[in-house]
Short mmCIF file of C-alpha atoms in Angstrom, two decimals:
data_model
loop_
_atom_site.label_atom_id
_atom_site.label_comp_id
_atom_site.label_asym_id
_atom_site.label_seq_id
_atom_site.Cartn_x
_atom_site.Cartn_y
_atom_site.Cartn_z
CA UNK V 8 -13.96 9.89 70.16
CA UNK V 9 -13.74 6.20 69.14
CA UNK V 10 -10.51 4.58 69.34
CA UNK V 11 -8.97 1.71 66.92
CA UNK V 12 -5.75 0.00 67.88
CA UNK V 13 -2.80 1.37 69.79
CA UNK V 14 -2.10 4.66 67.79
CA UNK V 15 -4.74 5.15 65.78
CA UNK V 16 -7.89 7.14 66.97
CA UNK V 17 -11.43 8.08 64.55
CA UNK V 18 -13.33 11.15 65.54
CA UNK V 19 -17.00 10.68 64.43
CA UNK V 20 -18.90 14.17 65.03
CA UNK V 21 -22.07 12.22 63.96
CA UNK V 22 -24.14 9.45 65.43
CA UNK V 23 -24.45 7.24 62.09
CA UNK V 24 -21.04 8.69 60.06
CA UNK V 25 -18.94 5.61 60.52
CA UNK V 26 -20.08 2.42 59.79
CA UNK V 27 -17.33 -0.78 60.97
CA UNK V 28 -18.06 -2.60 57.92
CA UNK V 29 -18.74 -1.68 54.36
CA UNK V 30 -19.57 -4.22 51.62
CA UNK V 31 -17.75 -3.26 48.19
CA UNK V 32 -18.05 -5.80 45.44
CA UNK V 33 -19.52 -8.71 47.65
CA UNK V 34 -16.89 -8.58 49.94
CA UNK V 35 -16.67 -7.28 53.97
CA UNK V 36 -14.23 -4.66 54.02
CA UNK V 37 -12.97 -3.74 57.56
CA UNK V 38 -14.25 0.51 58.19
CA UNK V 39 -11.28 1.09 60.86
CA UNK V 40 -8.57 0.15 58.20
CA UNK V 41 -7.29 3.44 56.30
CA UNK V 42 -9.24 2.92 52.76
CA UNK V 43 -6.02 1.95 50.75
CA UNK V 44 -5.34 -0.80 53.08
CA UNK V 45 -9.23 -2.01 53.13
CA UNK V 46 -9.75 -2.28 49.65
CA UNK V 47 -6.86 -5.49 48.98
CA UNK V 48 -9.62 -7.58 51.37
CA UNK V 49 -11.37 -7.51 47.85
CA UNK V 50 -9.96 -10.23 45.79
CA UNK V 51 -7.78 -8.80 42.72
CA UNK V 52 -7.43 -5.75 44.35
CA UNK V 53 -3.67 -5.18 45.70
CA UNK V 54 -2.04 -1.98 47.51
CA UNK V 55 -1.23 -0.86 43.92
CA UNK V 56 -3.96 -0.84 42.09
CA UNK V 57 -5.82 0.46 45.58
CA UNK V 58 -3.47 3.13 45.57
CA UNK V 59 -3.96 4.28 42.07
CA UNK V 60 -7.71 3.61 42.59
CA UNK V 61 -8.10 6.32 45.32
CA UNK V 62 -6.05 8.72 43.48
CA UNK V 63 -8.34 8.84 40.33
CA UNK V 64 -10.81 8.83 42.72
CA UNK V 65 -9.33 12.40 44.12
CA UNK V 66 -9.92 10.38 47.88
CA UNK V 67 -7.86 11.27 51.01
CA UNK V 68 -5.49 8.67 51.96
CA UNK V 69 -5.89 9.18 55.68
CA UNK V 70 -9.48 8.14 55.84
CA UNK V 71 -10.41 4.62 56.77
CA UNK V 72 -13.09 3.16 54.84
CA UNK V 73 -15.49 3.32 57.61
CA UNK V 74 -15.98 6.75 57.02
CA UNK V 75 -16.10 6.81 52.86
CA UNK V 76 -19.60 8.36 52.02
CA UNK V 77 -22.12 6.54 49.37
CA UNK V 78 -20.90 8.59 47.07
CA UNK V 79 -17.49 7.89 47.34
CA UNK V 80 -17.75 4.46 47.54
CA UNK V 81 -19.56 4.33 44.18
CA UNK V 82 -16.79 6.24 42.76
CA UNK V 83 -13.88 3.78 43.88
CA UNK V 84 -16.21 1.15 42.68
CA UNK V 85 -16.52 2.69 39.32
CA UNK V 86 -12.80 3.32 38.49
CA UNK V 87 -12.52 -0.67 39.81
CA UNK V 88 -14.55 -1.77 37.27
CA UNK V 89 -13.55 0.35 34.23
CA UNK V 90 -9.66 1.35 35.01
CA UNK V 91 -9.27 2.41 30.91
CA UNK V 92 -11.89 4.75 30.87
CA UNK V 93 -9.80 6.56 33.81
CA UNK V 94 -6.75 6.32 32.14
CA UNK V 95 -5.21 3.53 34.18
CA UNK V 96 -2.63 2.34 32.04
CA UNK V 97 -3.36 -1.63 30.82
CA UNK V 98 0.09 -2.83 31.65
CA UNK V 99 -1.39 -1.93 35.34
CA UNK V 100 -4.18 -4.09 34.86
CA UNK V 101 -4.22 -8.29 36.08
CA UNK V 102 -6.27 -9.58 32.73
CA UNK V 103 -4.35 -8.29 29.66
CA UNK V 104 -5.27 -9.29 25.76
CA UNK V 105 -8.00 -11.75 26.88
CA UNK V 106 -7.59 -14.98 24.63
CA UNK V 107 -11.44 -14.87 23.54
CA UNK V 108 -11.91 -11.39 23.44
CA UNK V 109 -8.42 -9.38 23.10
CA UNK V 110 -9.62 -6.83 25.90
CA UNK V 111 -7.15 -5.62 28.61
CA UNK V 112 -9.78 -5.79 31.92
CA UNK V 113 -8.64 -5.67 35.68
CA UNK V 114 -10.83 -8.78 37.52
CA UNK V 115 -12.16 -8.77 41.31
CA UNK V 116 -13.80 -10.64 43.58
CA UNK V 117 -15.63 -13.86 42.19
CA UNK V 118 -14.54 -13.12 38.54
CA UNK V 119 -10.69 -13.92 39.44
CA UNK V 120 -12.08 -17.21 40.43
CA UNK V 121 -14.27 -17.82 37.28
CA UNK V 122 -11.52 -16.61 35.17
CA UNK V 123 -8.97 -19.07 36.70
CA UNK V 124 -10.80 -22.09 36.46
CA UNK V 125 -11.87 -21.26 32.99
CA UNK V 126 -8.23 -21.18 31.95
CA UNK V 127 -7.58 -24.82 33.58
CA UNK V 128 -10.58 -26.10 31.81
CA UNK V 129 -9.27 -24.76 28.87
CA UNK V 130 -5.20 -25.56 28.86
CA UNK V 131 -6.74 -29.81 30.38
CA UNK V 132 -8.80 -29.79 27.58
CA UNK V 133 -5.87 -28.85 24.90
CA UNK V 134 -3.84 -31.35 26.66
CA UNK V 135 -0.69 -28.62 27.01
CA UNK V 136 1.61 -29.65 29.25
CA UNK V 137 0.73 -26.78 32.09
CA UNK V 138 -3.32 -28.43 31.50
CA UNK V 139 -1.60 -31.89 32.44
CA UNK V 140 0.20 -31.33 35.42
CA UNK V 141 -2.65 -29.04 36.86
CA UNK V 142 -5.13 -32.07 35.75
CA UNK V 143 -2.80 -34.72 37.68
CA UNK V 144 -2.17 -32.35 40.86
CA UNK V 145 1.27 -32.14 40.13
CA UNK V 146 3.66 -29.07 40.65
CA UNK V 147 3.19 -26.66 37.25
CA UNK V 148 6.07 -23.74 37.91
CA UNK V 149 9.63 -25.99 38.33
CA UNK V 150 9.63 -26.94 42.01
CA UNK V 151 11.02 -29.58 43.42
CA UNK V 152 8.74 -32.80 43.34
CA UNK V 153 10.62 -35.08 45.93
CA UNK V 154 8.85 -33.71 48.77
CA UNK V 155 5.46 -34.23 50.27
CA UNK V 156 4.84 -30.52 49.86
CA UNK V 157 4.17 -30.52 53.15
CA UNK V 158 5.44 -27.20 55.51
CA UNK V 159 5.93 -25.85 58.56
CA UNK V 160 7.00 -26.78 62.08
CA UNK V 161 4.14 -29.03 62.89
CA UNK V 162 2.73 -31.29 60.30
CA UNK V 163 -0.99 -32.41 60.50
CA UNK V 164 -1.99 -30.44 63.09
CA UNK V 165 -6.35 -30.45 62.73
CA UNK V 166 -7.27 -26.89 62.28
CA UNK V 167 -9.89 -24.94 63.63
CA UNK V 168 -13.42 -25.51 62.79
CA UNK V 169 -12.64 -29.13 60.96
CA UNK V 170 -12.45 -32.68 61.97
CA UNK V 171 -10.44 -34.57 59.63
CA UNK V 172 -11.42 -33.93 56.36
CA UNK V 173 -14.80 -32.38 56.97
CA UNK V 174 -15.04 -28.48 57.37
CA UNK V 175 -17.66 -26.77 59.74
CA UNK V 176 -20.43 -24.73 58.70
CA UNK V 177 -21.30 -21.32 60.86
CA UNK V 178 -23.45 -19.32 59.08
CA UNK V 179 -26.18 -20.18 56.41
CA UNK V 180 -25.28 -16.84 54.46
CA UNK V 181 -21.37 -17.72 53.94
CA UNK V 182 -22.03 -21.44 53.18
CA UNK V 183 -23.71 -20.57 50.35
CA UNK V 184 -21.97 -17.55 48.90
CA UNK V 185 -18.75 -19.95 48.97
CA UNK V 186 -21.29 -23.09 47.37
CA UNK V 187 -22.82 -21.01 44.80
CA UNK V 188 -20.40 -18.20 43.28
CA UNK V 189 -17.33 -20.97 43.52
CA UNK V 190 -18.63 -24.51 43.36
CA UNK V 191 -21.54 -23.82 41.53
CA UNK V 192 -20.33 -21.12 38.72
CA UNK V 193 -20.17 -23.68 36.22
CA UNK V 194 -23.90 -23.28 35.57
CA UNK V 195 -24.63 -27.02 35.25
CA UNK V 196 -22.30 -27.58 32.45
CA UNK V 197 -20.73 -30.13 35.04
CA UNK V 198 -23.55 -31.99 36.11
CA UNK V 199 -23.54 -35.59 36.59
CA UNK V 200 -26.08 -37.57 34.35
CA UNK V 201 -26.63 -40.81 36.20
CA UNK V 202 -30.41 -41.12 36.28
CA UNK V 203 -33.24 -41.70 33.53
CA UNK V 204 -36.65 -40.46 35.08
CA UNK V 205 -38.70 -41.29 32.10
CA UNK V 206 -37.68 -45.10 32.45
CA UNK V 207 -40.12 -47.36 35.32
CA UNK V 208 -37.05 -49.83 35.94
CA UNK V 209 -33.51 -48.67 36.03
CA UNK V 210 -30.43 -50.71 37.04
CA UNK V 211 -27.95 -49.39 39.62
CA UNK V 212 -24.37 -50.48 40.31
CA UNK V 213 -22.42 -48.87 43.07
CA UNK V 214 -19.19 -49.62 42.80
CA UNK V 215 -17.58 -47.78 45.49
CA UNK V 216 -17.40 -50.47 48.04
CA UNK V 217 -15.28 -53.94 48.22
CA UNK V 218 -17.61 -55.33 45.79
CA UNK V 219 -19.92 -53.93 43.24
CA UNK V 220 -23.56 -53.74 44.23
CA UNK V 221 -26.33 -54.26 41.31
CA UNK V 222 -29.76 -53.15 42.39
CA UNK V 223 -32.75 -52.97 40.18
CA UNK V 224 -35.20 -50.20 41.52
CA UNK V 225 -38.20 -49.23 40.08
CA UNK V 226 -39.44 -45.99 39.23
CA UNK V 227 -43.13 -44.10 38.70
CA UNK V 228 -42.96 -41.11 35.98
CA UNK V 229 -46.44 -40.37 36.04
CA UNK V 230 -46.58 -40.31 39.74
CA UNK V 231 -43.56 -37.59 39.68
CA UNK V 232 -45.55 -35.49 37.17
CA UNK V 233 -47.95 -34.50 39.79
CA UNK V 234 -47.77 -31.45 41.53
CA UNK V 235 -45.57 -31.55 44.41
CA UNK V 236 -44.80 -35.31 44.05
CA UNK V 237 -40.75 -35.78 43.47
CA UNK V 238 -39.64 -38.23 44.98
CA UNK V 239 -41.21 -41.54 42.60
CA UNK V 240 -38.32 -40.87 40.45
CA UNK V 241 -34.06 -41.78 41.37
CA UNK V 242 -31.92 -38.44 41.29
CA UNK V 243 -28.19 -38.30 41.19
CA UNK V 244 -27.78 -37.01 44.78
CA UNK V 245 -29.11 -40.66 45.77
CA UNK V 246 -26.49 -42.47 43.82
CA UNK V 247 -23.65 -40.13 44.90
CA UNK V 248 -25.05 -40.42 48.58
CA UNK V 249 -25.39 -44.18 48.34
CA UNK V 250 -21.59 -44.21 46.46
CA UNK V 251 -19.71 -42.61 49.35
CA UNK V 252 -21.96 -45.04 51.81
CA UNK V 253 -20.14 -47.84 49.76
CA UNK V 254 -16.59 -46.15 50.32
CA UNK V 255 -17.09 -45.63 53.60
CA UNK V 256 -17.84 -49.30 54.05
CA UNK V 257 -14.19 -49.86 53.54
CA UNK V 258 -12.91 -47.35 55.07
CA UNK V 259 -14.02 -47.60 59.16
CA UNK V 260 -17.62 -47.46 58.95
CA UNK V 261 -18.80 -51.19 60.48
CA UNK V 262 -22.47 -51.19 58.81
CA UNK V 263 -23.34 -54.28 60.72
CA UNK V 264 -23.35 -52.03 64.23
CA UNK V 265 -25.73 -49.41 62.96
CA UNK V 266 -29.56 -49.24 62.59
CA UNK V 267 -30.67 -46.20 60.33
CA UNK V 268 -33.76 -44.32 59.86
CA UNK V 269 -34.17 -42.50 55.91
CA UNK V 270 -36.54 -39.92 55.36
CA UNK V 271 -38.05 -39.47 52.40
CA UNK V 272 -36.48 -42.45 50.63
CA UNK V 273 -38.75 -42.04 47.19
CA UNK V 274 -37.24 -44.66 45.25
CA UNK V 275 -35.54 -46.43 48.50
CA UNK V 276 -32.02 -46.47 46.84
CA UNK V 277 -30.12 -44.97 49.78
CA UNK V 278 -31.66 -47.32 52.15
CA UNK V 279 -31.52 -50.61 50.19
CA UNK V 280 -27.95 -49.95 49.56
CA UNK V 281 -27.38 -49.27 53.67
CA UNK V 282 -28.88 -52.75 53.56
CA UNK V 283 -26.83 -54.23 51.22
CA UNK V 284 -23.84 -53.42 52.84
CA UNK V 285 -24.85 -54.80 56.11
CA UNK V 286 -26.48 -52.20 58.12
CA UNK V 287 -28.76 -54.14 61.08
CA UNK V 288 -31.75 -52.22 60.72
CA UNK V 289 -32.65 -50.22 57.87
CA UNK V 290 -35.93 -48.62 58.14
CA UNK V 291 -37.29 -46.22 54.93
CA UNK V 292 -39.73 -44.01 55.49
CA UNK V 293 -42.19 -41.55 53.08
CA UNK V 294 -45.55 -40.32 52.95
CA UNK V 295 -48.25 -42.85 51.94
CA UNK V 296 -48.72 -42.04 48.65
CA UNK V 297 -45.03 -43.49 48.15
CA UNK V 298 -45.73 -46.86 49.54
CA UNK V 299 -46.30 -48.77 47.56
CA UNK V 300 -43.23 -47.98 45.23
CA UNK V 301 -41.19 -47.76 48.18
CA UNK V 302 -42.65 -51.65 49.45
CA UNK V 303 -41.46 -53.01 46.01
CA UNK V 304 -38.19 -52.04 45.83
CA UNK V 305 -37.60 -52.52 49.11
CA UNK V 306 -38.62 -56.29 48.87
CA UNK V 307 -37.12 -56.68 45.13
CA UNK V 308 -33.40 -55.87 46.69
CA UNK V 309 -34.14 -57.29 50.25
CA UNK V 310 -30.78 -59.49 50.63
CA UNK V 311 -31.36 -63.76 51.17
CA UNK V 312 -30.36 -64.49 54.62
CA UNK V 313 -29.12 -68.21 55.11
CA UNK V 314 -28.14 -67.53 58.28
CA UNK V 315 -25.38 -70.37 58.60
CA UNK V 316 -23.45 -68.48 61.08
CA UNK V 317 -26.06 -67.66 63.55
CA UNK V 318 -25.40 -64.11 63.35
CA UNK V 319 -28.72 -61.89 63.67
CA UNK V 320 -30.69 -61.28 60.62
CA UNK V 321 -30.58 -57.82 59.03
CA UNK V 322 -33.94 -55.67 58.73
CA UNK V 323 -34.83 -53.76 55.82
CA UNK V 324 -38.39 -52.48 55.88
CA UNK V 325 -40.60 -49.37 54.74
CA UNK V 326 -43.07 -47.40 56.61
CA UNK V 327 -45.17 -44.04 56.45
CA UNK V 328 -43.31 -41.62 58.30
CA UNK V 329 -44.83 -37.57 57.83
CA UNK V 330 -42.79 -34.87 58.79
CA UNK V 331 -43.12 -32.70 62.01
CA UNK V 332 -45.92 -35.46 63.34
CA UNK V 333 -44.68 -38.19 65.52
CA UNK V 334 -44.32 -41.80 63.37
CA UNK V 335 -47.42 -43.44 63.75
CA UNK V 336 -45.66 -46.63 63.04
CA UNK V 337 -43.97 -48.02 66.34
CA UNK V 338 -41.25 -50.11 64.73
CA UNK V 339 -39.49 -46.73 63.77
CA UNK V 340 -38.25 -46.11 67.07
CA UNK V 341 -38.62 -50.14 68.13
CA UNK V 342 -34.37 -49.70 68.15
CA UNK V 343 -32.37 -47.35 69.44
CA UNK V 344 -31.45 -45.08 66.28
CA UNK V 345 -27.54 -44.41 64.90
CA UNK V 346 -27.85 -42.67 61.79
CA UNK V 347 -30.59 -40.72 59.57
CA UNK V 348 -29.97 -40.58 56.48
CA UNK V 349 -31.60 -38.01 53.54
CA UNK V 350 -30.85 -37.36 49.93
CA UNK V 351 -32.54 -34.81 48.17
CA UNK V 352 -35.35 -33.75 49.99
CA UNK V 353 -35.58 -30.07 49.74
CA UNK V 354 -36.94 -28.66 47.05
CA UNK V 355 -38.80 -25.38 48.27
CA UNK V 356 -38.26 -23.58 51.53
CA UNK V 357 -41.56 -24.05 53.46
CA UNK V 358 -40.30 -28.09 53.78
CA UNK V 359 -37.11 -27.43 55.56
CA UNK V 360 -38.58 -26.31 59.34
CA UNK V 361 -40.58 -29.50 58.56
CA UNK V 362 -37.76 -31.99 57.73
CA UNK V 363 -35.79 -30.24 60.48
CA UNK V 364 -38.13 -30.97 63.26
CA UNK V 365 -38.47 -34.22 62.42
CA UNK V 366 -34.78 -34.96 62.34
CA UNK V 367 -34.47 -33.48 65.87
CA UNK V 368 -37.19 -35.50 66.71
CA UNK V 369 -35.12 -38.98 65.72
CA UNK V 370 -32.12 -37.31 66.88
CA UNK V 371 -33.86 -36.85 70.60
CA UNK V 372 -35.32 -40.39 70.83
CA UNK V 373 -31.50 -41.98 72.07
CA UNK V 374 -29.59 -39.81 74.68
CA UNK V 375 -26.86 -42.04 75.11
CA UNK V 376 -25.06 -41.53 72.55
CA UNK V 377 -25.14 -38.89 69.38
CA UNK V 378 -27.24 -40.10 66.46
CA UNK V 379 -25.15 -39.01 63.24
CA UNK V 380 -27.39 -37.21 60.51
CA UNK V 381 -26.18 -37.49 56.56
CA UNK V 382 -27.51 -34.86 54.32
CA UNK V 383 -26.86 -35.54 50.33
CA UNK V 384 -28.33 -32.33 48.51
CA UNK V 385 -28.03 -31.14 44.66
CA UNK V 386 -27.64 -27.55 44.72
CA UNK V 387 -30.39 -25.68 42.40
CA UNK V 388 -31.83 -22.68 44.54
CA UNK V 389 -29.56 -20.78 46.41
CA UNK V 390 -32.94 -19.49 48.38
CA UNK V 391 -33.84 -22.91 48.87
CA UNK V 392 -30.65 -23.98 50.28
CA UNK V 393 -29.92 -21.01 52.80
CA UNK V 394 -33.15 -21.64 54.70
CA UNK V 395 -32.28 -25.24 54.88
CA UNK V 396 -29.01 -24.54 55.87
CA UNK V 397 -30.15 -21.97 57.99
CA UNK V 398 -32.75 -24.30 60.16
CA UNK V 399 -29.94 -26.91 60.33
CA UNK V 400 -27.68 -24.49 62.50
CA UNK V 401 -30.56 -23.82 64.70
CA UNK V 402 -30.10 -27.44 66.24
CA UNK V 403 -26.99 -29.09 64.63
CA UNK V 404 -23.42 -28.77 64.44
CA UNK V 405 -22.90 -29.38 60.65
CA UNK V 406 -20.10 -30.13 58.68
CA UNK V 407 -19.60 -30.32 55.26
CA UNK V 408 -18.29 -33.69 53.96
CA UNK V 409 -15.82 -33.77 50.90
CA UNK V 410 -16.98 -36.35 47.86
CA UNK V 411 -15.08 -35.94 45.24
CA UNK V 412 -14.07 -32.78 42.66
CA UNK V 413 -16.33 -33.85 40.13
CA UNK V 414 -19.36 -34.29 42.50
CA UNK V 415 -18.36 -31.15 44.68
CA UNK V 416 -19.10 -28.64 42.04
CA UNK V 417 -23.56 -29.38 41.90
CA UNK V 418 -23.80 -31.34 45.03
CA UNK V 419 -22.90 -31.34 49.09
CA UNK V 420 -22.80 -33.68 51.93
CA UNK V 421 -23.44 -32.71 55.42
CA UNK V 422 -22.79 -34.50 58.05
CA UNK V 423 -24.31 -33.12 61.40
CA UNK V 424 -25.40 -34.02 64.74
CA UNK V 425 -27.71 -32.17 67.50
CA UNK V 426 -25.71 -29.06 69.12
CA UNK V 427 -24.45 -29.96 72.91
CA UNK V 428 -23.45 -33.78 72.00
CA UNK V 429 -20.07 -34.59 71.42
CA UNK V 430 -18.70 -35.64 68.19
CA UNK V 431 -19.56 -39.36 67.08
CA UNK V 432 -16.51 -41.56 66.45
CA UNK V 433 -17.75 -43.06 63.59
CA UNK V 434 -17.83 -40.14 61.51
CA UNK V 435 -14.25 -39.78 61.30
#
């Protein structure tokens, strides 16, 4: 006999009958809950329409869903999906006369979520006044609006698993099932357009900081045509990354403490802008072939120095660096290293263990203090992602970084440092 709880008890008379966890329409339901109960862990699935669920499905009540058979399962999946064709009256159902298509449909799991936003989208573009408020972030259904909105005994209390605003990533799996059927469902629609790769001189102005940066970088299109060559080109997740750089300039970061190591810079933008906002040391690394782009833009946007006030001069300079080999440059590691910084860099799986070793390897060259690592990354391949997520978590403690709403929905922000060392203060 196995025994759940206080007063409940499961007999299994056969090794393999139970299982503790079923998956029903991409979501974990609990086996030792009784079957009604387990099925309202599914997103638009209440006790209700559970209840009504199992009865079409001619199911015992009394079993927990540990011990529903593939069969049955398929069964309470069906009537989920197509309630009408069981005879489950529409005023029962959560979606009824659809605006576009006039069907009465009951939605679950990640299709509650698509359906939502697509009504915002749709009421903020018609400018009605329930669009408006939602746009603005104000209360939609009457309540008051001279509080904070703020409840409960304690207020601003850190939770669990976060550090201010950023939110800790456990598993490579959940991080992107949330990133990719939530953020991501907009199918690109969203996407930022910041870039032009088929121009060899664009003009950049980041204008997130206390003053507006202009920075002229140069670009290579045929170079990026080659096979396995992407990086001669900008890409938005370099602006964005180099945009909340320039916010966090005025908001506690103090540049003009920190020396910084890029990898795979391409372009350089991320770096020069570091730079430009008065990092000490900014050194930009990429494979040879990217050199000589790299050396150019690097020197076009190097900032004048006078020097009036004796302070030190700041270093901006570009090197070869290949990753998983040791930098055969020694003025990589000529200063003890504060931050890495990459944007972009992952574009097929068999580069992450790569990129990862190499980042351990800056990471391990100070042991005094906790070298911060900033990941920008566009999200494209959900494959991709997961095995870069996936080798980050076998070293780091990661946490994703908020941007902004617009940016959130095609790109993420990590920022991480090596499992064991405590948390940097400058992160915060």
């Amino acid at each position: 006999m196995v025994t759940i709880g206080a007063e409940r008890s499961l007999v299994v008379t056969q090794k393999g009958e139970f299982e503790a966890m079923r998956r029903v329409l991409n979501t974990n339901v609990d086996g030792g809950v009784k079957v009604m109960y387990a099925l309202t862990a599914i997103k638009g699935v209440g006790r209700r329409y559970a209840n009504i669920v199992l009865k079409k499905a001619d199911i015992d009540f009394s079993k927990r869903a540990g011990e529903l058979s593939h069969d049955e399962l398929e069964r309470i999946v069906e009537i989920i999906q197509n309630p009408l064709q069981y005879k489950i009256p529409q005023w029962f159902l959560n979606r009824q006369k659809d605006r576009t298509s006039g069907k009465y449909w009951q939605l679950v799991s990640n299709a509650v979520d698509n359906s939502l936003r697509e009504d915002l989208d749709r009421m903020k573009k018609v400018r009605v006044h329930r669009g408006l408020r939602h746009d603005w972030n104000l209360r939609v259904r009457g309540q008051h609006t001279k509080t904070t909105g703020r409840g409960g005994r304690t207020v601003g209390v850190t939770k669990k698993n976060e550090i201010g605003e950023y939110t800790r990533v456990e598993d490579a799996e959940e991080e992107v099932c949330e990133l990719y059927s939530v953020y991501y469902s907009s199918n690109g629609s969203s996407r930022l357009d910041l870039v032009d790769p088929s121009k060899t001189e664009l003009t950049v102005e980041l204008t997130g900081g206390t003053k507006t940066l202009t920075l002229t970088i140069a670009q290579n299109p045929n170079i990026n045509n080659e096979l396995g060559q992407t990086g001669a080109v900008l890409w938005n997740s370099s602006i964005i990354t180099s945009e909340y750089l320039a916010r966090r300039s005025t908001h506690g970061w103090d540049f003009s403490t920190i020396n910084a190591i890029e990898l795979g810079s391409g372009c350089g933008l991320v770096s020069i802008a570091m730079h430009q906002l008065g990092a000490r040391r900014v050194v930009a690394t990429d494979q040879a072939r990217m050199m000589k782009l790299l050396t150019r833009n690097t020197d076009c946007n190097r900032v004048v120095q006078l020097n009036r006030n004796r302070k030190p001069p700041t270093v901006l300079l570009a090197t070869e660096y290949v990753w998983g080999r040791a930098p055969e440059d020694p003025r990589v590691f000529a200063e003890p290293v504060d931050m890495v910084v990459i944007s972009d860099c992952v574009y097929h799986e068999s580069v992450a263990p790569l990129l990862v070793r190499s980042l351990v390897d800056v990471c391990k060259s100070r042991s005094d203090v906790p070298v911060v690592v900033l990941v920008g990354q566009e999200l494209r391949s959900d494959i991709v992602h997961a095995a870069f997520v996936a080798e980050l978590l076998e070293h780091f403690d990661v946490y994703r970084v908020p941007v902004m709403p617009s940016v959130d929905t095609n790109y993420v922000l990590y920022a991480m440092w090596l499992r064991g060392s405590h948390s940097p203060e400058h992160t915060h």
